[in-house]
Amino acid sequence: QVRMVESGGGLVQAGGSLRLSCVRSGGTVDRWHGGWFRQVPGKGREFVAAINWRSDNTYYLDSVKGRFTISRDNAKNTVYLQMNRLEPEDTAVYYCGSKDWIRDFKIASGYDSWGQGTQVTVSS
């Protein structure tokens, strides 16, 4: 019943920036955790970043630390991913996931609601 809708993807040159948004609706729980994962053809869904409901804990894939920033606005039920200094290897479909309780924020199977994804393409 929970719906997640991602937006903000697009085509950018290496070194450019994008800001992804993910809006959650249809749920009755205010305290939900959010995460961003990405996937390329032929590979599994890869953890990118996660944030707990009160924003006092964040987690990042090593290769995006210092370049990506995850944040949220609980009044808008929205999680963001600010991506700076994008690299060609960041090219993927980015998905937003959520759940009311998560044991391990870096594992995709720990989330129970997902969006349809938004394409991010970074040219050389």
Tab-separated table of C-alpha atoms in Angstrom:
chain	number	residue	atom	x	y	z
A	1	GLN	CA	0.000	0.000	0.000
A	2	VAL	CA	2.978	2.290	0.530
A	3	ARG	CA	3.988	4.147	-2.617
A	4	MET	CA	7.440	5.519	-3.340
A	5	VAL	CA	8.013	7.843	-6.290
A	6	GLU	CA	11.512	8.875	-7.366
A	7	SER	CA	12.341	11.859	-9.524
A	8	GLY	CA	15.293	14.025	-10.495
A	9	GLY	CA	17.305	11.679	-12.674
A	10	GLY	CA	18.730	12.712	-16.004
A	11	LEU	CA	21.762	12.972	-18.246
A	12	VAL	CA	24.749	14.970	-17.009
A	13	GLN	CA	28.425	15.286	-17.816
A	14	ALA	CA	31.090	13.967	-15.477
A	15	GLY	CA	31.617	16.402	-12.626
A	16	GLY	CA	28.032	17.594	-12.722
A	17	SER	CA	25.310	17.353	-10.087
A	18	LEU	CA	21.807	15.974	-9.692
A	19	ARG	CA	19.339	15.960	-6.824
A	20	LEU	CA	17.042	12.966	-6.509
A	21	SER	CA	13.780	13.080	-4.584
A	22	CYS	CA	11.638	10.257	-3.256
A	23	VAL	CA	8.139	10.895	-1.961
A	24	ARG	CA	6.421	8.323	0.265
A	25	SER	CA	2.647	8.082	0.436
A	26	GLY	CA	-0.063	5.665	1.502
A	27	GLY	CA	1.593	4.667	4.759
A	28	THR	CA	0.351	5.173	8.304
A	29	VAL	CA	3.719	5.097	10.075
A	30	ASP	CA	5.525	8.394	10.635
A	31	ARG	CA	8.795	6.856	11.766
A	32	TRP	CA	10.174	5.217	8.646
A	33	HIS	CA	13.722	4.780	7.466
A	34	GLY	CA	14.826	5.491	3.927
A	35	GLY	CA	17.578	4.343	1.618
A	36	TRP	CA	18.873	4.757	-1.913
A	37	PHE	CA	20.059	1.840	-4.012
A	38	ARG	CA	21.164	1.651	-7.627
A	39	GLN	CA	21.212	-1.042	-10.268
A	40	VAL	CA	22.784	-1.576	-13.689
A	41	PRO	CA	21.812	-4.293	-16.199
A	42	GLY	CA	23.132	-7.708	-15.229
A	43	LYS	CA	23.968	-6.763	-11.655
A	44	GLY	CA	22.186	-6.756	-8.334
A	45	ARG	CA	20.838	-3.765	-6.500
A	46	GLU	CA	23.711	-1.894	-4.836
A	47	PHE	CA	23.473	0.132	-1.631
A	48	VAL	CA	24.220	3.843	-2.044
A	49	ALA	CA	23.007	5.734	1.031
A	50	ALA	CA	20.546	5.463	3.910
A	51	ILE	CA	19.080	7.653	6.636
A	52	ASN	CA	17.067	6.879	9.735
A	53	TRP	CA	13.775	8.586	10.520
A	54	ARG	CA	15.187	11.377	12.708
A	55	SER	CA	18.276	12.013	10.553
A	56	ASP	CA	20.796	11.373	13.318
A	57	ASN	CA	22.332	8.415	11.464
A	58	THR	CA	23.420	8.243	7.840
A	59	TYR	CA	25.283	5.588	5.876
A	60	TYR	CA	27.096	5.721	2.542
A	61	LEU	CA	28.745	3.499	0.003
A	62	ASP	CA	32.487	4.170	0.238
A	63	SER	CA	32.771	5.280	-3.384
A	64	VAL	CA	30.182	8.058	-2.928
A	65	LYS	CA	31.364	9.434	0.430
A	66	GLY	CA	32.168	13.111	0.147
A	67	ARG	CA	30.199	13.391	-3.103
A	68	PHE	CA	26.649	12.312	-2.188
A	69	THR	CA	24.512	13.578	0.677
A	70	ILE	CA	21.288	11.974	1.854
A	71	SER	CA	18.696	14.047	3.708
A	72	ARG	CA	14.982	14.103	4.414
A	73	ASP	CA	12.029	16.352	5.117
A	74	ASN	CA	9.574	14.484	7.299
A	75	ALA	CA	6.884	17.138	6.888
A	76	LYS	CA	6.900	16.296	3.168
A	77	ASN	CA	7.519	12.542	3.567
A	78	THR	CA	10.462	12.969	1.244
A	79	VAL	CA	14.026	11.654	1.116
A	80	TYR	CA	16.640	13.362	-1.035
A	81	LEU	CA	19.965	12.363	-2.523
A	82	GLN	CA	22.214	15.234	-3.528
A	83	MET	CA	24.821	13.908	-5.955
A	84	ASN	CA	27.849	16.058	-6.711
A	85	ARG	CA	30.958	15.428	-8.792
A	86	LEU	CA	29.202	12.641	-10.631
A	87	GLU	CA	31.302	10.019	-12.367
A	88	PRO	CA	30.478	7.689	-15.277
A	89	GLU	CA	30.457	4.740	-12.875
A	90	ASP	CA	27.523	6.370	-11.072
A	91	THR	CA	25.352	5.645	-14.107
A	92	ALA	CA	22.469	3.421	-13.011
A	93	VAL	CA	18.792	3.312	-12.190
A	94	TYR	CA	18.385	4.708	-8.688
A	95	TYR	CA	15.698	3.313	-6.390
A	96	CYS	CA	14.321	4.583	-3.107
A	97	GLY	CA	13.297	2.122	-0.406
A	98	SER	CA	11.656	2.455	2.991
A	99	LYS	CA	10.566	0.493	6.042
A	100	ASP	CA	9.405	1.254	9.589
A	101	TRP	CA	12.260	-0.712	11.170
A	102	ILE	CA	15.527	-1.816	9.599
A	103	ARG	CA	18.219	-3.999	11.125
A	104	ASP	CA	20.830	-3.342	8.433
A	105	PHE	CA	20.374	-0.205	6.344
A	106	LYS	CA	22.795	-1.454	3.677
A	107	ILE	CA	20.848	-4.584	2.706
A	108	ALA	CA	18.168	-4.248	0.040
A	109	SER	CA	16.120	-7.127	1.443
A	110	GLY	CA	15.628	-5.133	4.635
A	111	TYR	CA	13.300	-2.685	2.889
A	112	ASP	CA	9.668	-3.481	2.123
A	113	SER	CA	8.610	-0.607	-0.159
A	114	TRP	CA	10.283	0.526	-3.386
A	115	GLY	CA	9.779	3.063	-6.120
A	116	GLN	CA	10.006	2.401	-9.842
A	117	GLY	CA	13.416	4.035	-10.120
A	118	THR	CA	14.876	7.032	-11.898
A	119	GLN	CA	17.629	6.840	-14.512
A	120	VAL	CA	20.919	8.638	-13.891
A	121	THR	CA	23.343	8.757	-16.799
A	122	VAL	CA	26.767	10.376	-16.507
A	123	SER	CA	28.701	10.942	-19.713
A	124	SER	CA	32.492	10.995	-19.945
